[in-house]
Amino acid sequence: MAKGDWIPVRAAQGLHSRQAHADMPEGTYEREISKEGFFGPAAFLHHKRPPTGWTTFEGPLRPRAFDLARLNAADPSPWAAGVVLLNKAVEVRFWKLVEAMPGLARNADGDQILFVHQGEGDLFCDYGRLGYRPGDYLYLPRGTMWRLSPDSPTAILMIEATNTHFRLPERGLMGPHAQFDPAMLETPAMDAAFKAHQDQPGAVGVEIKKRGQVSTVTYGYNPLDAVGWHGDLAPVRLNVADIRPVSSHRYHLPPSVHSTFVSDRFVVCTFAPRPFETDPGALKVPFFHNNDDFDEVLFYHAGDFFSRDHIEAGMMTFHPSGFTHGPHPKALKNMLVQPKLATDEYAVMIDTRDPLDVGEAAAAVENPAYVDSWKAA
Ligand SMILES: [Fe+2]
């Protein structure tokens, strides 16, 4: 196939601003229609009313919200955790663990990220031990053998890059040390706790997930028995508190600027506390948009979720592409003037280029009234 150019348009009609997300015509609501997330051609329409002012919304397409915190603790195997969302490129599960995994897990289907929503404890893996605490991303290269040993009840959002890898996004003009310095990435240590773990007697089973099915390989000893390693591949830990978000006082940056990990067909972004825009003409809440090429998922980890009403930590919203979304009415009141200086939220966003299906676990804790949450109180 020949590679084409975008169809060239540079046009304007009626009342409009020249700069996106700033100096909008008074009393209007801006909506962005865009290609390839926030990286392709886009149009900015200025509406008389908030574009989320629907009175009814019927059929299979709709904004959805799931209260994952309400899910019960699962079997101490990650492969027993309920599937929340999935497609061919990504699988998202939510897993609650109260006691140490009796065996090891190994994901043969792809790289994996464990996002620690709650709980503290240890990750033991081929490479050594890493402690974990809330807000940690634990990156596990495909095939790593690992187990978690919680010190307190643990809740994990698991994100699999099916049949491929996680990488870091290009930093471009910001330079390689922006957002977080690569030196902030912690790797496992072969410390005294790891050595003590190696010496535990007894048989150990390794539950391997391959093509979605689990096989168990049992050893008469603990196979995490390496005495050393070297190389440029290893599990890493990064905490959301180590992320220094990019912001502009004069421009509401698109969510893609908060990308933390990228895969072939989806990105994982982190919303961390950041100052609100101060320029009088700059938008101070997320802009209304369609983002017609991506399905958008947000997991609310901690804080006060400034653009969403009735959303608490442990909930997940899912906005399939195909309709316009944007701030809830309460947040919209602060579109141009924010009473606070900064946001106070930590959230994990997963944007997928291909449509997602809802898993049984999420469907069981769905809030069916979410579609009505844009209606003014
Ligand atoms: Fe969005």
Tab-separated table of C-alpha atoms and ligand atoms in Angstrom:
chain	number	residue	atom	x	y	z
A	1	MET	CA	0.000	0.000	0.000
A	2	ALA	CA	1.268	3.479	-0.876
A	3	LYS	CA	1.600	5.802	2.109
A	4	GLY	CA	-0.638	8.832	1.826
A	5	ASP	CA	-0.750	12.312	3.248
A	6	TRP	CA	-3.542	13.649	5.420
A	7	ILE	CA	-6.183	15.386	3.322
A	8	PRO	CA	-5.112	19.044	3.447
A	9	VAL	CA	-7.568	21.386	5.148
A	10	ARG	CA	-6.833	24.707	6.861
A	11	ALA	CA	-10.154	26.425	7.217
A	12	ALA	CA	-12.403	28.271	9.663
A	13	GLN	CA	-16.010	29.347	9.851
A	14	GLY	CA	-17.985	31.653	12.121
A	15	LEU	CA	-17.005	32.480	15.687
A	16	HIS	CA	-13.757	30.798	16.596
A	17	SER	CA	-10.452	31.234	18.353
A	18	ARG	CA	-7.122	30.857	16.582
A	19	GLN	CA	-5.323	28.988	19.379
A	20	ALA	CA	-6.809	25.639	20.440
A	21	HIS	CA	-8.018	25.442	24.083
A	22	ALA	CA	-7.525	29.171	24.693
A	23	ASP	CA	-9.366	32.450	24.165
A	24	MET	CA	-12.566	30.668	23.153
A	25	PRO	CA	-15.511	32.886	22.056
A	26	GLU	CA	-17.319	33.979	25.217
A	27	GLY	CA	-19.989	31.578	26.450
A	28	THR	CA	-18.985	28.767	24.099
A	29	TYR	CA	-17.838	25.212	24.728
A	30	GLU	CA	-14.975	23.911	22.619
A	31	ARG	CA	-15.022	20.363	21.252
A	32	GLU	CA	-12.027	18.738	19.599
A	33	ILE	CA	-12.520	16.188	16.802
A	34	SER	CA	-9.204	14.518	16.073
A	35	LYS	CA	-7.336	11.782	14.234
A	36	GLU	CA	-4.793	9.445	15.859
A	37	GLY	CA	-5.406	10.640	19.388
A	38	PHE	CA	-3.954	14.103	19.804
A	39	PHE	CA	-1.284	13.647	17.119
A	40	GLY	CA	-3.205	13.953	13.849
A	41	PRO	CA	-5.321	16.605	12.149
A	42	ALA	CA	-7.984	18.080	14.411
A	43	ALA	CA	-10.886	20.513	14.317
A	44	PHE	CA	-12.106	22.675	17.192
A	45	LEU	CA	-15.816	23.429	17.196
A	46	HIS	CA	-17.341	26.109	19.384
A	47	HIS	CA	-20.730	25.045	20.713
A	48	LYS	CA	-23.514	26.972	22.411
A	49	ARG	CA	-24.039	24.162	24.945
A	50	PRO	CA	-21.801	21.556	26.613
A	51	PRO	CA	-21.506	18.717	24.044
A	52	THR	CA	-22.354	16.162	26.771
A	53	GLY	CA	-25.880	17.519	27.222
A	54	TRP	CA	-27.703	14.390	26.098
A	55	THR	CA	-31.156	13.637	27.518
A	56	THR	CA	-31.131	9.926	26.628
A	57	PHE	CA	-28.382	7.573	25.432
A	58	GLU	CA	-29.567	4.190	24.164
A	59	GLY	CA	-27.905	1.184	22.540
A	60	PRO	CA	-24.677	-0.717	23.133
A	61	LEU	CA	-22.370	2.318	22.912
A	62	ARG	CA	-22.211	4.306	26.148
A	63	PRO	CA	-19.845	5.726	28.737
A	64	ARG	CA	-19.351	3.132	31.468
A	65	ALA	CA	-18.040	3.100	35.022
A	66	PHE	CA	-16.969	0.154	37.148
A	67	ASP	CA	-16.409	0.133	40.903
A	68	LEU	CA	-13.502	-2.311	40.901
A	69	ALA	CA	-12.913	-1.765	44.632
A	70	ARG	CA	-16.125	-3.753	45.193
A	71	LEU	CA	-14.668	-6.907	43.643
A	72	ASN	CA	-13.924	-9.671	46.137
A	73	ALA	CA	-10.431	-10.930	46.884
A	74	ALA	CA	-9.502	-13.573	44.335
A	75	ASP	CA	-7.609	-16.806	44.468
A	76	PRO	CA	-3.944	-15.987	45.244
A	77	SER	CA	-3.083	-16.469	41.552
A	78	PRO	CA	-3.002	-13.501	39.173
A	79	TRP	CA	-4.544	-15.721	36.495
A	80	ALA	CA	-7.665	-16.094	38.648
A	81	ALA	CA	-8.145	-12.320	38.773
A	82	GLY	CA	-11.164	-11.052	36.896
A	83	VAL	CA	-10.748	-9.651	33.388
A	84	VAL	CA	-11.933	-6.049	33.276
A	85	LEU	CA	-11.266	-5.037	29.667
A	86	LEU	CA	-9.559	-6.725	26.763
A	87	ASN	CA	-8.778	-6.789	23.069
A	88	LYS	CA	-6.077	-8.502	20.999
A	89	ALA	CA	-3.402	-5.998	22.099
A	90	VAL	CA	-4.137	-5.500	25.786
A	91	GLU	CA	-5.710	-7.307	28.725
A	92	VAL	CA	-6.620	-5.512	31.950
A	93	ARG	CA	-7.404	-7.407	35.151
A	94	PHE	CA	-8.062	-6.315	38.726
A	95	TRP	CA	-6.641	-8.527	41.434
A	96	LYS	CA	-7.042	-8.467	45.190
A	97	LEU	CA	-4.540	-10.503	47.147
A	98	VAL	CA	-4.494	-10.959	50.940
A	99	GLU	CA	-1.884	-13.669	51.422
A	100	ALA	CA	1.375	-14.695	49.729
A	101	MET	CA	1.031	-16.455	46.389
A	102	PRO	CA	1.739	-20.138	47.103
A	103	GLY	CA	3.537	-20.573	43.779
A	104	LEU	CA	5.088	-18.517	41.016
A	105	ALA	CA	3.464	-16.886	38.022
A	106	ARG	CA	4.877	-16.477	34.548
A	107	ASN	CA	3.205	-14.609	31.714
A	108	ALA	CA	4.129	-16.146	28.366
A	109	ASP	CA	1.546	-13.977	26.574
A	110	GLY	CA	3.301	-10.627	26.880
A	111	ASP	CA	5.012	-8.004	29.002
A	112	GLN	CA	3.052	-7.024	32.081
A	113	ILE	CA	2.643	-4.076	34.381
A	114	LEU	CA	1.288	-4.467	37.903
A	115	PHE	CA	-0.012	-1.140	39.159
A	116	VAL	CA	-0.264	-1.250	42.952
A	117	HIS	CA	-3.508	0.460	43.945
A	118	GLN	CA	-3.364	-0.674	47.583
A	119	GLY	CA	-1.054	-2.643	49.816
A	120	GLU	CA	2.591	-3.131	50.603
A	121	GLY	CA	4.823	-6.162	50.379
A	122	ASP	CA	7.527	-7.823	48.313
A	123	LEU	CA	7.881	-8.946	44.735
A	124	PHE	CA	10.216	-11.921	44.430
A	125	CYS	CA	11.323	-12.737	40.881
A	126	ASP	CA	14.129	-14.270	38.812
A	127	TYR	CA	16.177	-11.107	39.340
A	128	GLY	CA	15.804	-10.662	43.110
A	129	ARG	CA	13.447	-8.782	45.422
A	130	LEU	CA	11.677	-5.440	45.046
A	131	GLY	CA	9.465	-4.005	47.776
A	132	TYR	CA	6.158	-2.496	46.644
A	133	ARG	CA	3.807	0.169	47.972
A	134	PRO	CA	0.734	2.027	46.690
A	135	GLY	CA	1.345	3.920	43.469
A	136	ASP	CA	4.093	1.607	42.210
A	137	TYR	CA	4.233	0.441	38.632
A	138	LEU	CA	6.003	-2.935	38.580
A	139	TYR	CA	7.116	-3.777	35.051
A	140	LEU	CA	7.645	-7.509	34.395
A	141	PRO	CA	9.260	-8.523	31.093
A	142	ARG	CA	7.432	-11.383	29.379
A	143	GLY	CA	8.478	-14.734	30.829
A	144	THR	CA	9.707	-13.451	34.198
A	145	MET	CA	8.891	-15.847	37.053
A	146	TRP	CA	7.531	-13.969	40.046
A	147	ARG	CA	5.374	-14.008	43.145
A	148	LEU	CA	3.955	-11.357	45.453
A	149	SER	CA	4.145	-11.622	49.222
A	150	PRO	CA	1.863	-8.938	50.713
A	151	ASP	CA	2.386	-7.377	54.144
A	152	SER	CA	-1.069	-5.795	53.869
A	153	PRO	CA	-4.125	-6.514	51.667
A	154	THR	CA	-3.094	-5.702	48.133
A	155	ALA	CA	-5.086	-4.570	45.101
A	156	ILE	CA	-3.424	-4.575	41.704
A	157	LEU	CA	-4.431	-3.277	38.288
A	158	MET	CA	-2.721	-5.667	35.848
A	159	ILE	CA	-2.021	-4.504	32.309
A	160	GLU	CA	-0.701	-6.954	29.713
A	161	ALA	CA	0.878	-5.908	26.394
A	162	THR	CA	-0.337	-9.008	24.591
A	163	ASN	CA	2.309	-10.609	22.376
A	164	THR	CA	4.546	-7.554	22.592
A	165	HIS	CA	6.479	-5.131	24.817
A	166	PHE	CA	6.241	-2.062	26.991
A	167	ARG	CA	8.630	0.772	26.187
A	168	LEU	CA	9.081	4.321	27.404
A	169	PRO	CA	7.667	7.160	25.293
A	170	GLU	CA	9.981	9.430	23.327
A	171	ARG	CA	10.776	12.536	25.381
A	172	GLY	CA	11.471	14.664	22.291
A	173	LEU	CA	12.016	18.335	23.042
A	174	MET	CA	11.791	17.744	26.808
A	175	GLY	CA	15.015	15.727	26.858
A	176	PRO	CA	15.603	12.250	28.282
A	177	HIS	CA	15.408	13.218	31.977
A	178	ALA	CA	11.999	14.910	31.922
A	179	GLN	CA	8.908	13.446	33.613
A	180	PHE	CA	11.144	11.002	35.421
A	181	ASP	CA	14.852	10.425	35.283
A	182	PRO	CA	15.707	6.892	34.117
A	183	ALA	CA	17.750	6.735	37.341
A	184	MET	CA	14.416	6.605	39.218
A	185	LEU	CA	13.730	3.120	37.819
A	186	GLU	CA	14.544	0.579	40.543
A	187	THR	CA	15.606	-2.971	39.670
A	188	PRO	CA	15.385	-6.032	41.972
A	189	ALA	CA	18.143	-6.754	44.450
A	190	MET	CA	19.579	-10.135	45.396
A	191	ASP	CA	19.488	-9.182	49.056
A	192	ALA	CA	19.214	-11.188	52.286
A	193	ALA	CA	15.409	-11.470	51.985
A	194	PHE	CA	15.769	-12.873	48.446
A	195	LYS	CA	18.365	-15.390	49.613
A	196	ALA	CA	16.129	-16.449	52.519
A	197	HIS	CA	13.253	-16.856	50.039
A	198	GLN	CA	15.472	-19.097	47.874
A	199	ASP	CA	16.178	-21.337	50.838
A	200	GLN	CA	12.537	-22.076	51.646
A	201	PRO	CA	12.126	-25.863	51.347
A	202	GLY	CA	9.423	-27.669	49.407
A	203	ALA	CA	8.030	-28.008	45.906
A	204	VAL	CA	7.104	-24.887	43.940
A	205	GLY	CA	4.602	-24.719	41.097
A	206	VAL	CA	4.956	-22.170	38.278
A	207	GLU	CA	1.638	-21.165	36.732
A	208	ILE	CA	2.385	-20.209	33.153
A	209	LYS	CA	-0.233	-18.278	31.168
A	210	LYS	CA	0.077	-18.924	27.449
A	211	ARG	CA	-2.646	-17.968	24.958
A	212	GLY	CA	-4.904	-17.275	27.899
A	213	GLN	CA	-4.622	-20.796	29.315
A	214	VAL	CA	-2.737	-21.774	32.456
A	215	SER	CA	-0.274	-24.671	32.703
A	216	THR	CA	1.575	-25.554	35.907
A	217	VAL	CA	5.203	-26.668	35.966
A	218	THR	CA	6.292	-27.980	39.357
A	219	TYR	CA	9.841	-28.092	40.677
A	220	GLY	CA	11.064	-29.912	43.780
A	221	TYR	CA	12.795	-26.671	44.799
A	222	ASN	CA	12.333	-22.930	44.405
A	223	PRO	CA	13.348	-22.127	40.809
A	224	LEU	CA	14.098	-18.492	41.751
A	225	ASP	CA	17.580	-19.783	42.552
A	226	ALA	CA	19.838	-17.537	40.432
A	227	VAL	CA	22.921	-16.328	42.286
A	228	GLY	CA	23.508	-13.336	40.001
A	229	TRP	CA	22.559	-11.615	36.755
A	230	HIS	CA	23.675	-8.873	34.384
A	231	GLY	CA	22.233	-7.288	31.283
A	232	ASP	CA	19.931	-4.535	30.023
A	233	LEU	CA	16.586	-6.243	30.651
A	234	ALA	CA	14.967	-6.522	34.077
A	235	PRO	CA	11.767	-5.805	35.982
A	236	VAL	CA	11.605	-2.181	37.102
A	237	ARG	CA	9.643	-0.227	39.674
A	238	LEU	CA	8.483	3.355	39.265
A	239	ASN	CA	6.202	5.142	41.730
A	240	VAL	CA	3.646	7.719	40.569
A	241	ALA	CA	5.161	10.135	43.114
A	242	ASP	CA	8.395	10.029	41.102
A	243	ILE	CA	6.614	11.377	38.013
A	244	ARG	CA	7.061	15.131	37.473
A	245	PRO	CA	4.202	16.023	35.150
A	246	VAL	CA	4.544	18.428	32.276
A	247	SER	CA	2.282	21.469	32.363
A	248	SER	CA	1.910	24.876	30.758
A	249	HIS	CA	0.483	27.901	32.523
A	250	ARG	CA	-1.001	29.127	29.240
A	251	TYR	CA	-2.255	25.941	27.534
A	252	HIS	CA	-4.214	22.858	28.621
A	253	LEU	CA	-1.950	20.092	27.335
A	254	PRO	CA	-3.557	16.937	25.913
A	255	PRO	CA	-3.554	13.812	28.117
A	256	SER	CA	-1.002	12.143	25.815
A	257	VAL	CA	1.673	14.377	27.372
A	258	HIS	CA	1.302	12.262	30.512
A	259	SER	CA	2.323	9.018	28.738
A	260	THR	CA	4.360	6.771	31.042
A	261	PHE	CA	4.607	3.492	29.097
A	262	VAL	CA	3.846	2.809	25.442
A	263	SER	CA	3.076	-0.414	23.616
A	264	ASP	CA	2.305	-1.112	19.948
A	265	ARG	CA	-1.462	-0.488	20.121
A	266	PHE	CA	-2.003	1.340	23.431
A	267	VAL	CA	-0.425	3.736	25.895
A	268	VAL	CA	-0.430	3.936	29.690
A	269	CYS	CA	-0.508	7.504	31.049
A	270	THR	CA	-0.303	8.820	34.607
A	271	PHE	CA	-2.197	11.835	35.866
A	272	ALA	CA	-0.242	13.245	38.811
A	273	PRO	CA	-0.878	16.493	40.750
A	274	ARG	CA	-0.040	19.559	38.677
A	275	PRO	CA	-0.799	23.294	38.802
A	276	PHE	CA	-3.842	24.620	36.980
A	277	GLU	CA	-3.331	26.961	34.046
A	278	THR	CA	-3.184	30.610	35.147
A	279	ASP	CA	-3.565	32.512	31.854
A	280	PRO	CA	-7.065	34.080	31.923
A	281	GLY	CA	-7.943	32.751	28.449
A	282	ALA	CA	-6.599	29.233	28.930
A	283	LEU	CA	-8.903	26.285	29.506
A	284	LYS	CA	-8.548	24.827	33.031
A	285	VAL	CA	-10.442	21.546	32.649
A	286	PRO	CA	-10.108	18.744	30.077
A	287	PHE	CA	-11.501	19.843	26.731
A	288	PHE	CA	-14.556	18.134	25.251
A	289	HIS	CA	-13.378	15.689	22.629
A	290	ASN	CA	-14.296	12.660	20.589
A	291	ASN	CA	-10.823	11.077	20.184
A	292	ASP	CA	-12.528	8.923	17.563
A	293	ASP	CA	-9.611	6.552	16.994
A	294	PHE	CA	-9.079	5.454	20.620
A	295	ASP	CA	-11.034	3.821	23.441
A	296	GLU	CA	-10.193	5.585	26.717
A	297	VAL	CA	-9.947	4.008	30.151
A	298	LEU	CA	-9.216	5.797	33.430
A	299	PHE	CA	-8.479	4.092	36.731
A	300	TYR	CA	-8.790	6.427	39.708
A	301	HIS	CA	-6.025	5.664	42.204
A	302	ALA	CA	-5.998	8.443	44.812
A	303	GLY	CA	-6.926	12.057	45.490
A	304	ASP	CA	-9.764	14.327	44.451
A	305	PHE	CA	-10.747	13.618	40.855
A	306	PHE	CA	-11.243	17.151	39.664
A	307	SER	CA	-13.014	16.586	36.354
A	308	ARG	CA	-15.379	13.818	37.514
A	309	ASP	CA	-18.357	13.944	39.870
A	310	HIS	CA	-19.282	10.845	41.960
A	311	ILE	CA	-15.969	9.109	41.237
A	312	GLU	CA	-13.915	7.596	44.033
A	313	ALA	CA	-10.606	5.765	44.318
A	314	GLY	CA	-10.771	2.227	42.948
A	315	MET	CA	-13.276	3.098	40.225
A	316	MET	CA	-12.658	2.857	36.501
A	317	THR	CA	-14.359	4.734	33.701
A	318	PHE	CA	-14.459	3.475	30.135
A	319	HIS	CA	-15.245	5.840	27.277
A	320	PRO	CA	-15.375	3.861	24.032
A	321	SER	CA	-14.698	6.025	20.973
A	322	GLY	CA	-17.752	7.255	19.126
A	323	PHE	CA	-19.257	9.960	21.323
A	324	THR	CA	-18.103	13.200	22.874
A	325	HIS	CA	-16.935	13.283	26.464
A	326	GLY	CA	-15.558	15.946	28.746
A	327	PRO	CA	-15.802	17.348	32.250
A	328	HIS	CA	-18.799	16.763	34.482
A	329	PRO	CA	-21.069	19.750	35.267
A	330	LYS	CA	-19.466	20.538	38.645
A	331	ALA	CA	-15.972	20.687	37.120
A	332	LEU	CA	-17.221	22.637	34.112
A	333	LYS	CA	-18.163	25.551	36.360
A	334	ASN	CA	-14.406	26.059	36.773
A	335	MET	CA	-13.701	25.970	33.014
A	336	LEU	CA	-11.944	29.347	33.043
A	337	VAL	CA	-11.448	30.108	36.760
A	338	GLN	CA	-10.191	27.432	39.162
A	339	PRO	CA	-10.650	27.967	42.912
A	340	LYS	CA	-7.701	25.652	43.621
A	341	LEU	CA	-4.077	26.146	42.601
A	342	ALA	CA	-3.428	22.575	41.529
A	343	THR	CA	-4.995	19.212	40.819
A	344	ASP	CA	-4.792	16.608	43.564
A	345	GLU	CA	-5.298	13.378	41.663
A	346	TYR	CA	-3.450	10.252	40.746
A	347	ALA	CA	-5.039	8.269	37.943
A	348	VAL	CA	-3.853	5.723	35.399
A	349	MET	CA	-5.132	6.112	31.839
A	350	ILE	CA	-5.061	3.356	29.237
A	351	ASP	CA	-5.799	4.532	25.689
A	352	THR	CA	-6.215	1.765	23.134
A	353	ARG	CA	-6.136	2.121	19.350
A	354	ASP	CA	-8.507	-0.867	18.977
A	355	PRO	CA	-11.942	-1.275	20.567
A	356	LEU	CA	-12.104	-2.963	23.977
A	357	ASP	CA	-14.542	-5.584	25.210
A	358	VAL	CA	-15.821	-5.503	28.794
A	359	GLY	CA	-14.928	-8.561	30.878
A	360	GLU	CA	-17.256	-10.325	33.285
A	361	ALA	CA	-15.512	-8.925	36.365
A	362	ALA	CA	-16.129	-5.323	35.330
A	363	ALA	CA	-19.682	-5.984	34.181
A	364	ALA	CA	-20.478	-7.323	37.681
A	365	VAL	CA	-19.579	-4.010	39.360
A	366	GLU	CA	-20.883	-1.576	36.733
A	367	ASN	CA	-22.673	1.624	37.703
A	368	PRO	CA	-25.424	1.809	35.059
A	369	ALA	CA	-26.282	5.400	36.033
A	370	TYR	CA	-22.894	6.718	34.888
A	371	VAL	CA	-24.292	7.748	31.483
A	372	ASP	CA	-26.551	10.216	33.310
A	373	SER	CA	-23.763	11.757	35.383
A	374	TRP	CA	-23.273	14.659	32.944
A	375	LYS	CA	-26.783	15.916	33.676
A	376	ALA	CA	-26.654	19.090	35.749
A	377	ALA	CA	-27.779	18.498	39.334
B	1	FE	FE	-10.744	11.532	26.648
